[in-house]
Amino acid sequence: MQISLSVNGTSHELTLDPRTTLLDALRQHLGLTGTKKGCDHGQCGACTVLLDGRRVSACLTLACMVQDQPVTTIEGLGTPEALSPLQQQFLDHDGFQCGYCTPGQICSATAMLKEIAAGWPSHASADLTGPIALTHAEIAERMSGNLCRCAAYANIVDAIRQAAGAQGDAA
Amino acid sequence: MKPFTYHRASTLTDRPAGATIIAGGTNLLDLMKHEVMTPKALVDITALDLNRIEAHGDGLRIGALVRNSDLAADPVIRRDYPLLSRALLAGASGQLRNMATTGGNLMQRTRCPYFYDTRMPCNKREPGSGCAAIGGVNRNHAILGASPACIATYPGDMAVALRALDAEVEIESPAPRQVPLSEFYRLPADTPDVETVMRPGEIITAVLLPAPAGGQQRYRKVRDRASYAFALVSVAAIIGMENNRIAHAALAFGGVAAKPWRDPGAEALLIGQEPSDTLFGRAADLILQSAGGYGGNDFKIPLLRRTLIATLRDATGMEATA
């Protein structure tokens, strides 16, 4: 079927089998291999992209279902010459080892910080309606959909806190 | 994944006969990749106008397409139905909550590993083939309401909160109806492939919440890791206190049966009583009098008891007595 996708501000016309996931469309048909395939079942977060600014698992999204929604991938967040704040902090804090989960981590964290700015509570929030402190517990809970096999979690949390401008060393 | 035809519905009735509904897709696409579900036709309903949360009498009408993350973060839900926010936030991940819808979440299937493994017998997937979980790995299986044909659990959190909140499911069909959540799911008996009262061609359009219940609302979920895991046991509790006595109690349990479990007798036992561990233990005894384990999940019986007592201590304001 004919499918039009808007990715990182560019429109693409593709002929795809309806079974094609957004993940496979990005990697196999558009050559955007920054988005990674880990489990392909929504459990690891490596395929996280932004759909209309919200983080989703591209492996559990059919490309044909998101034709009217702008997609942002890791390639759309920054470039080697102009890194996004989170990309820079992942470098500065060694927020990765093998790097396979990193695009998903950065896309996820980019949207997660917007969720906090919008006042969305989490399972770790003591109060559903109060202000949200960017503690380790809040970040760990909110990033639990992104697994890191190298277990670079400590540095990932530091990178996210730094990018968000968090002060001090809240537990 | 097996081939399918794709149609994007523009109205509620714009659905090809026999087409399987897809919205968030978080569970259906996973099942299709495993070829546990092999629909020949999909109808995408995400363009329909079913994504509002609006007043409905003294309560709320939650459109079937409202995403889990939007529902959990909605200011009115957070203020008036905190149990529902808590249950949603205890489930899945940030990514999946952004995708999963209210109607789809109700319709999610069990995570029994034998249901997912097409090489294994499973009466739910293939009626008459047997149940490999009985005598197999059944750590996460039912202790209440199971049958010799199936011991799978309903895996979700949201529906457990909705059960305690006395929600109803609004169903569009040739005969539109509202089904109380208490009657929406079916126990396995000898037809575990029939999981809900939904009939072919029907579609969930909304979930209806009655007026806010007030009181203290808790959702306590016990799982194998701190986040992003299904419940081993969960307790949804709404407790109203008057003069240090329990005036109102609604308790629902997840991870223990093929549906969110509720026991009116246990709630009645609490009403009018002063909170105490002895009282809570009697309520647990009542709930668990018909409970049975299958080996790997025997631990859930004492776990449910302890989780209920801890939740009631918290919700009634009792000091924890270690």
Coordinates of C-alpha atoms in Angstrom, one line a residue:
Chain A
M1 CA 0.0 0.0 0.0
Q2 CA 1.0 3.6 -0.5
I3 CA 2.2 5.2 2.7
S4 CA 3.3 8.8 3.4
L5 CA 5.5 9.3 6.4
S6 CA 6.8 12.6 7.8
V7 CA 10.2 12.0 9.5
N8 CA 12.4 14.6 10.9
G9 CA 10.6 17.3 8.9
T10 CA 10.8 15.5 5.6
S11 CA 7.9 13.8 3.8
H12 CA 8.4 10.4 2.2
E13 CA 6.2 8.4 -0.1
L14 CA 6.7 4.7 0.3
T15 CA 5.1 1.5 -1.0
L16 CA 4.9 -0.9 2.0
D17 CA 3.3 -4.1 3.1
P18 CA 0.7 -3.2 5.8
R19 CA 2.7 -5.4 8.2
T20 CA 5.6 -3.0 8.1
T21 CA 6.3 -1.5 11.5
L22 CA 7.4 2.1 11.9
L23 CA 10.7 0.7 13.0
D24 CA 11.3 -1.4 9.9
A25 CA 10.1 1.5 7.7
L26 CA 12.7 3.8 9.3
R27 CA 15.6 1.3 9.1
Q28 CA 14.9 -0.7 6.0
H29 CA 13.1 1.7 3.8
L30 CA 14.4 5.2 4.8
G31 CA 17.9 4.2 5.8
L32 CA 17.5 5.8 9.2
T33 CA 19.4 3.2 11.2
G34 CA 19.9 5.3 14.3
T35 CA 16.7 3.8 15.7
K36 CA 17.7 0.3 16.9
K37 CA 15.9 -3.0 16.9
G38 CA 16.4 -4.8 20.2
C39 CA 13.6 -7.1 21.3
D40 CA 11.1 -6.1 18.6
H41 CA 8.4 -6.8 21.2
G42 CA 8.1 -3.5 23.1
Q43 CA 10.1 -4.6 26.0
C44 CA 13.6 -3.0 25.6
G45 CA 13.0 0.6 24.4
A46 CA 15.8 0.6 21.8
C47 CA 13.3 1.5 19.1
T48 CA 11.9 4.6 21.0
V49 CA 11.0 7.5 18.7
L50 CA 8.9 10.5 19.1
L51 CA 5.5 10.5 17.5
D52 CA 4.0 14.0 17.6
G53 CA 6.5 14.7 20.3
R54 CA 5.5 11.7 22.5
R55 CA 7.7 8.7 23.0
V56 CA 6.5 5.4 21.6
S57 CA 7.9 2.0 20.7
A58 CA 8.4 2.0 16.9
C59 CA 8.4 -1.8 16.9
L60 CA 4.8 -2.0 18.1
T61 CA 3.6 0.7 15.7
L62 CA 2.4 0.0 12.2
A63 CA 3.8 2.6 9.7
C64 CA 0.4 2.7 8.0
M65 CA -1.3 3.9 11.2
V66 CA 0.9 7.0 11.8
Q67 CA 0.7 8.7 8.4
D68 CA -0.7 11.9 9.8
Q69 CA 1.7 12.2 12.7
P70 CA 5.2 13.7 12.5
V71 CA 8.0 11.2 13.5
T72 CA 11.2 12.4 15.1
T73 CA 14.2 10.0 15.4
I74 CA 17.6 10.3 17.0
E75 CA 18.8 11.8 13.6
G76 CA 16.3 14.6 14.0
L77 CA 17.2 15.6 17.5
G78 CA 20.7 16.8 16.8
T79 CA 23.7 16.4 14.5
P80 CA 27.4 15.7 15.2
E81 CA 28.0 19.4 14.8
A82 CA 25.0 20.6 16.8
L83 CA 24.2 18.0 19.5
S84 CA 21.0 18.2 21.5
P85 CA 21.5 19.0 25.2
L86 CA 20.8 15.4 26.1
Q87 CA 23.2 14.0 23.4
Q88 CA 25.9 16.3 24.8
Q89 CA 25.3 15.2 28.4
F90 CA 25.4 11.5 27.4
L91 CA 28.8 12.1 26.0
D92 CA 30.0 14.2 28.9
H93 CA 28.8 11.6 31.5
D94 CA 29.7 8.4 29.6
G95 CA 26.0 7.5 29.5
F96 CA 26.7 4.4 27.5
Q97 CA 29.1 1.6 26.8
C98 CA 28.2 -0.3 23.7
G99 CA 25.8 2.4 22.6
Y100 CA 23.1 0.2 21.2
C101 CA 20.4 1.4 23.6
T102 CA 21.5 5.1 23.4
P103 CA 19.3 6.5 20.6
G104 CA 16.3 5.0 22.4
Q105 CA 17.5 6.3 25.8
I106 CA 18.0 9.8 24.4
C107 CA 14.6 9.9 22.5
S108 CA 12.9 8.6 25.6
A109 CA 14.6 11.0 27.9
T110 CA 13.8 13.9 25.6
A111 CA 10.1 13.2 25.8
M112 CA 10.3 12.2 29.5
L113 CA 11.6 15.7 30.5
K114 CA 8.6 17.2 28.6
E115 CA 6.3 15.0 30.5
I116 CA 7.8 16.3 33.8
A117 CA 7.5 19.8 32.6
A118 CA 3.8 19.2 31.8
G119 CA 3.4 18.0 35.4
W120 CA 2.7 14.3 34.7
P121 CA 3.1 12.3 37.9
S122 CA 4.8 8.8 37.9
H123 CA 4.6 5.7 40.0
A124 CA 7.5 7.1 42.0
S125 CA 5.8 10.4 42.8
A126 CA 4.6 10.7 46.4
D127 CA 1.9 13.2 45.5
L128 CA -0.2 12.9 42.3
T129 CA -0.7 16.6 42.1
G130 CA 2.4 18.2 43.7
P131 CA 5.6 19.4 42.1
I132 CA 8.0 16.8 40.7
A133 CA 11.6 16.7 41.9
L134 CA 14.0 15.2 39.4
T135 CA 15.3 12.6 41.9
H136 CA 17.1 9.4 41.0
A137 CA 13.9 7.5 41.8
E138 CA 11.8 9.6 39.5
I139 CA 14.2 9.2 36.6
A140 CA 14.7 5.5 37.2
E141 CA 10.9 4.9 37.2
R142 CA 10.2 7.1 34.2
M143 CA 13.1 5.5 32.2
S144 CA 12.2 1.9 33.1
G145 CA 11.0 1.2 29.5
N146 CA 14.6 1.6 28.3
L147 CA 17.0 -1.3 29.1
C148 CA 20.8 -1.0 29.0
R149 CA 22.6 -4.3 28.8
C150 CA 25.8 -2.7 29.7
A151 CA 24.1 -1.3 32.8
A152 CA 25.3 2.3 32.3
Y153 CA 22.3 3.4 34.3
A154 CA 24.1 5.5 36.8
N155 CA 25.7 7.7 34.2
I156 CA 22.5 7.8 32.1
V157 CA 20.7 9.2 35.2
D158 CA 23.5 11.7 35.7
A159 CA 23.3 12.8 32.1
I160 CA 19.6 13.3 32.2
R161 CA 19.7 15.2 35.5
Q162 CA 22.4 17.5 34.1
A163 CA 20.6 18.1 30.9
A164 CA 17.5 19.0 32.9
G165 CA 19.5 21.5 34.9
A166 CA 18.9 19.6 38.1
Q167 CA 20.9 20.9 41.0
G168 CA 22.4 19.0 44.0
D169 CA 22.5 15.3 44.6
A170 CA 19.0 14.3 45.5
A171 CA 18.6 10.6 46.3
Chain B
M1 CA 3.3 -11.8 11.1
K2 CA 0.6 -13.3 8.8
P3 CA -0.7 -11.0 6.0
F4 CA -3.8 -8.9 6.7
T5 CA -5.8 -6.2 5.0
Y6 CA -5.8 -2.8 6.6
H7 CA -8.7 -0.3 6.8
R8 CA -8.8 3.0 8.6
A9 CA -12.3 3.5 10.0
S10 CA -13.9 7.0 9.5
T11 CA -17.0 6.2 11.5
L12 CA -18.0 3.8 14.2
T13 CA -19.8 1.6 11.7
D14 CA -17.1 1.8 9.1
R15 CA -15.7 -1.5 10.0
P16 CA -15.4 -4.5 7.6
A17 CA -17.2 -7.6 8.9
G18 CA -14.9 -9.8 10.9
A19 CA -12.1 -7.3 11.1
T20 CA -10.1 -7.2 14.3
I21 CA -9.9 -3.7 15.9
I22 CA -6.5 -2.1 16.4
A23 CA -5.9 1.1 18.4
G24 CA -2.7 1.3 20.5
G25 CA -1.5 -2.1 19.1
T26 CA 0.8 -2.7 22.1
N27 CA -0.6 -6.2 22.8
L28 CA -2.2 -7.1 19.5
L29 CA 0.9 -6.5 17.3
D30 CA 3.0 -8.4 19.8
L31 CA 0.5 -11.3 19.6
M32 CA 0.5 -11.1 15.8
K33 CA 4.3 -11.2 15.6
H34 CA 4.1 -14.4 17.7
E35 CA 1.3 -15.6 15.4
V36 CA -0.8 -16.2 18.5
M37 CA -3.4 -14.0 16.8
T38 CA -3.6 -14.1 13.0
P39 CA -6.4 -11.7 11.9
K40 CA -7.0 -11.6 8.2
A41 CA -8.3 -8.0 8.4
L42 CA -7.4 -5.1 10.7
V43 CA -9.6 -2.0 11.2
D44 CA -7.7 1.0 12.7
I45 CA -10.1 3.0 14.8
T46 CA -7.6 5.7 15.9
A47 CA -9.2 8.4 13.7
L48 CA -12.5 8.1 15.5
D49 CA -13.7 10.7 17.9
L50 CA -13.4 8.6 21.1
N51 CA -10.6 10.4 22.9
R52 CA -12.3 12.7 25.3
I53 CA -12.8 12.7 29.0
E54 CA -16.1 14.4 29.8
A55 CA -18.6 14.9 32.5
H56 CA -21.3 12.1 32.6
G57 CA -23.9 12.6 35.3
D58 CA -22.0 12.9 38.6
G59 CA -19.2 10.9 37.1
L60 CA -17.0 10.8 34.0
R61 CA -17.1 9.3 30.5
I62 CA -13.7 8.2 29.4
G63 CA -13.5 7.7 25.6
A64 CA -12.2 4.3 24.5
L65 CA -9.2 5.9 22.7
V66 CA -8.0 8.0 25.6
R67 CA -4.4 7.0 26.0
N68 CA -3.2 5.5 29.3
S69 CA -0.7 8.3 29.9
D70 CA -3.3 11.0 29.2
L71 CA -5.8 9.3 31.5
A72 CA -3.3 9.0 34.3
A73 CA -2.2 12.6 34.0
D74 CA -5.7 14.1 33.6
P75 CA -6.2 16.7 36.4
V76 CA -9.8 15.5 37.3
I77 CA -8.7 11.9 37.4
R78 CA -5.8 12.7 39.6
R79 CA -8.0 14.7 42.0
D80 CA -11.2 12.6 42.1
Y81 CA -10.1 9.1 41.1
P82 CA -6.5 8.9 42.3
L83 CA -6.8 5.1 42.4
L84 CA -7.2 5.0 38.7
S85 CA -4.1 7.2 38.1
R86 CA -2.1 5.1 40.5
A87 CA -3.1 1.8 38.8
L88 CA -2.2 3.2 35.3
L89 CA 1.1 4.6 36.5
A90 CA 2.0 1.2 38.0
G91 CA 1.6 -0.5 34.6
A92 CA 3.9 -0.8 31.6
S93 CA 6.4 1.9 30.6
G94 CA 6.2 5.5 29.5
Q95 CA 6.3 4.5 25.9
L96 CA 3.6 1.9 26.1
R97 CA 1.3 4.2 28.2
N98 CA 1.5 6.8 25.5
M99 CA 0.3 4.2 23.0
A100 CA -2.2 2.0 24.9
T101 CA -5.8 3.0 24.9
T102 CA -8.6 2.7 27.5
G103 CA -10.6 0.2 25.5
G104 CA -7.6 -1.8 24.3
N105 CA -6.3 -2.0 27.8
L106 CA -9.5 -3.7 28.9
M107 CA -9.2 -6.2 26.0
Q108 CA -5.5 -7.1 26.5
R109 CA -4.8 -10.9 26.7
T110 CA -3.1 -12.9 29.4
R111 CA 0.7 -13.1 29.5
C112 CA 0.7 -16.8 30.2
P113 CA 3.8 -18.1 28.5
Y114 CA 2.0 -21.1 27.1
F115 CA -0.6 -18.9 25.5
Y116 CA 2.2 -17.1 23.7
D117 CA 4.1 -20.3 22.7
T118 CA 2.2 -21.7 19.7
R119 CA 4.1 -25.0 20.0
M120 CA 2.5 -25.7 23.4
P121 CA -1.0 -26.8 24.3
C122 CA -3.3 -24.0 25.4
N123 CA -7.1 -24.2 25.7
K124 CA -7.4 -20.4 25.4
R125 CA -5.5 -20.2 22.1
E126 CA -6.6 -23.6 20.8
P127 CA -9.7 -25.0 22.5
G128 CA -9.4 -28.6 23.4
S129 CA -5.6 -28.8 23.2
G130 CA -5.0 -28.8 26.9
C131 CA -3.3 -26.6 29.5
A132 CA 0.4 -26.7 29.7
A133 CA 0.5 -24.3 32.7
I134 CA -1.0 -26.9 34.9
G135 CA 2.0 -29.0 35.9
G136 CA 4.3 -26.5 34.1
V137 CA 5.8 -23.1 34.9
N138 CA 3.0 -21.4 36.6
R139 CA 4.5 -18.8 38.9
N140 CA 2.3 -16.0 37.6
H141 CA -1.0 -17.9 37.4
A142 CA -4.3 -17.8 39.1
I143 CA -5.1 -18.8 42.6
L144 CA -8.8 -17.8 42.4
G145 CA -11.5 -18.7 39.9
A146 CA -9.4 -21.0 37.7
S147 CA -10.6 -24.2 36.1
P148 CA -9.0 -27.5 35.0
A149 CA -9.0 -26.0 31.5
C150 CA -7.1 -22.8 32.2
I151 CA -5.3 -21.1 35.1
A152 CA -4.3 -17.9 33.2
T153 CA -4.6 -14.5 34.8
Y154 CA -5.9 -11.2 33.4
P155 CA -2.7 -9.2 33.5
G156 CA -3.8 -5.5 33.7
D157 CA -3.8 -2.9 36.4
M158 CA -6.3 -0.3 35.1
A159 CA -9.2 -2.8 35.2
V160 CA -8.5 -3.7 38.8
A161 CA -8.9 0.0 39.8
L162 CA -12.0 0.2 37.6
R163 CA -13.5 -2.8 39.4
A164 CA -13.1 -1.1 42.8
L165 CA -14.5 2.1 41.3
D166 CA -17.6 0.3 40.1
A167 CA -17.0 1.4 36.5
E168 CA -19.1 0.4 33.5
V169 CA -18.1 -0.4 30.0
E170 CA -20.1 1.3 27.2
I171 CA -20.4 -1.0 24.2
E172 CA -21.7 0.0 20.7
S173 CA -23.5 -2.8 18.9
P174 CA -26.8 -3.4 17.2
A175 CA -28.0 -3.5 20.8
P176 CA -25.9 -0.8 22.6
R177 CA -25.4 -1.5 26.3
Q178 CA -23.5 -0.7 29.4
V179 CA -21.9 -3.6 31.2
P180 CA -20.7 -3.2 34.8
L181 CA -17.0 -4.2 35.0
S182 CA -18.1 -6.9 37.4
E183 CA -19.8 -8.6 34.5
F184 CA -17.4 -7.7 31.7
Y185 CA -14.8 -10.5 32.2
R186 CA -15.7 -14.2 32.3
L187 CA -14.0 -16.9 34.3
P188 CA -12.5 -19.7 32.2
A189 CA -14.7 -22.6 33.2
D190 CA -14.5 -24.9 30.1
T191 CA -14.3 -22.0 27.6
P192 CA -11.2 -20.1 28.4
D193 CA -11.1 -18.7 24.9
V194 CA -14.1 -16.6 25.7
E195 CA -12.7 -13.9 27.9
T196 CA -15.3 -11.1 28.0
V197 CA -19.0 -10.6 27.2
M198 CA -18.0 -8.8 24.0
R199 CA -19.8 -10.3 21.0
P200 CA -18.5 -10.3 17.4
G201 CA -18.8 -6.9 15.7
E202 CA -19.1 -5.0 19.0
I203 CA -16.8 -2.2 20.0
I204 CA -16.0 -0.5 23.3
T205 CA -16.7 3.2 23.0
A206 CA -16.1 4.4 26.6
V207 CA -15.6 3.6 30.2
L208 CA -18.1 5.2 32.6
L209 CA -17.1 6.2 36.1
P210 CA -19.7 6.9 38.8
A211 CA -19.4 9.9 41.2
P212 CA -16.1 10.1 43.0
A213 CA -15.9 7.6 45.9
G214 CA -13.7 9.8 48.1
G215 CA -12.0 8.1 51.0
Q216 CA -8.5 6.9 51.0
Q217 CA -7.5 5.3 47.7
R218 CA -4.5 3.0 47.3
Y219 CA -3.1 0.8 44.5
R220 CA -0.5 -1.5 45.8
K221 CA 1.3 -3.7 43.3
V222 CA 3.8 -6.4 44.1
R223 CA 6.0 -7.6 41.2
D224 CA 9.3 -9.2 40.5
R225 CA 11.1 -5.8 39.8
A226 CA 10.4 -2.3 40.9
S227 CA 9.0 -1.1 37.6
Y228 CA 7.7 -2.3 34.2
A229 CA 6.5 -5.7 35.2
F230 CA 3.1 -7.4 35.5
A231 CA 1.6 -7.8 39.0
L232 CA 2.2 -11.0 40.9
V233 CA -0.5 -9.6 43.2
S234 CA -2.1 -6.2 43.3
V235 CA -4.7 -4.6 45.6
A236 CA -6.9 -1.7 44.8
A237 CA -8.5 -0.2 47.9
I238 CA -11.0 2.5 48.6
I239 CA -11.6 3.0 52.3
G240 CA -13.8 5.6 54.0
M241 CA -13.4 6.1 57.7
E242 CA -15.9 7.6 60.2
N243 CA -15.1 7.9 64.0
N244 CA -12.2 5.5 63.6
R245 CA -14.5 2.9 62.1
I246 CA -14.5 1.6 58.5
A247 CA -17.6 3.2 56.9
H248 CA -16.9 2.2 53.3
A249 CA -14.7 -0.4 51.7
A250 CA -14.1 -1.4 48.1
L251 CA -11.3 -3.9 47.4
A252 CA -10.3 -5.4 44.1
F253 CA -7.4 -7.7 43.3
G254 CA -5.1 -8.2 40.3
G255 CA -2.8 -10.9 39.2
V256 CA -4.8 -13.6 41.0
A257 CA -7.6 -14.6 38.6
A258 CA -8.8 -14.3 35.0
K259 CA -10.6 -11.1 36.0
P260 CA -10.1 -8.4 38.6
W261 CA -11.3 -10.2 41.7
R262 CA -13.7 -8.7 44.2
D263 CA -15.4 -10.2 47.3
P264 CA -18.4 -8.4 48.6
G265 CA -18.4 -10.6 51.7
A266 CA -15.0 -9.4 52.8
E267 CA -16.0 -5.8 52.3
A268 CA -19.1 -6.3 54.4
L269 CA -17.0 -7.9 57.1
L270 CA -15.0 -4.7 57.4
I271 CA -17.9 -2.2 57.5
G272 CA -18.6 -0.7 61.0
Q273 CA -15.4 -2.2 62.5
E274 CA -12.4 -0.6 64.0
P275 CA -9.3 -1.4 61.9
S276 CA -7.0 -4.1 63.3
D277 CA -4.7 -6.8 62.0
T278 CA -7.1 -9.4 63.3
L279 CA -10.0 -7.9 61.3
F280 CA -7.9 -7.6 58.2
G281 CA -6.7 -11.2 58.6
R282 CA -10.3 -12.4 58.8
A283 CA -11.1 -10.5 55.6
A284 CA -8.1 -12.1 53.9
D285 CA -9.3 -15.5 55.1
L286 CA -12.7 -15.0 53.6
I287 CA -11.2 -13.9 50.2
L288 CA -8.8 -16.8 50.2
Q289 CA -11.1 -19.6 51.4
S290 CA -11.5 -20.9 47.9
A291 CA -7.9 -20.1 46.8
G292 CA -5.7 -22.8 45.5
G293 CA -2.1 -22.9 44.1
Y294 CA -0.7 -25.0 41.3
G295 CA 2.9 -25.3 42.6
G296 CA 4.7 -22.4 41.2
N297 CA 2.2 -19.9 42.3
D298 CA 1.5 -21.2 45.8
F299 CA 3.3 -18.2 47.2
K300 CA 0.6 -15.9 46.0
I301 CA -1.8 -17.1 48.7
P302 CA 0.2 -15.7 51.6
L303 CA 1.4 -12.8 49.4
L304 CA -2.2 -11.7 48.7
R305 CA -3.0 -11.9 52.4
R306 CA 0.0 -9.8 53.4
T307 CA -0.5 -7.3 50.7
L308 CA -4.1 -6.8 51.6
I309 CA -3.2 -6.4 55.3
A310 CA -0.5 -3.9 54.5
T311 CA -2.8 -1.9 52.1
L312 CA -5.6 -1.8 54.7
R313 CA -3.2 -0.6 57.5
D314 CA -2.1 2.2 55.2
A315 CA -5.6 3.1 53.9
T316 CA -7.2 3.1 57.4
G317 CA -4.4 5.2 58.9
M318 CA -3.3 2.4 61.3
E319 CA 0.2 2.7 62.5
A320 CA 2.3 0.0 61.0
T321 CA 2.9 -2.6 63.7
A322 CA 6.0 -4.0 62.1

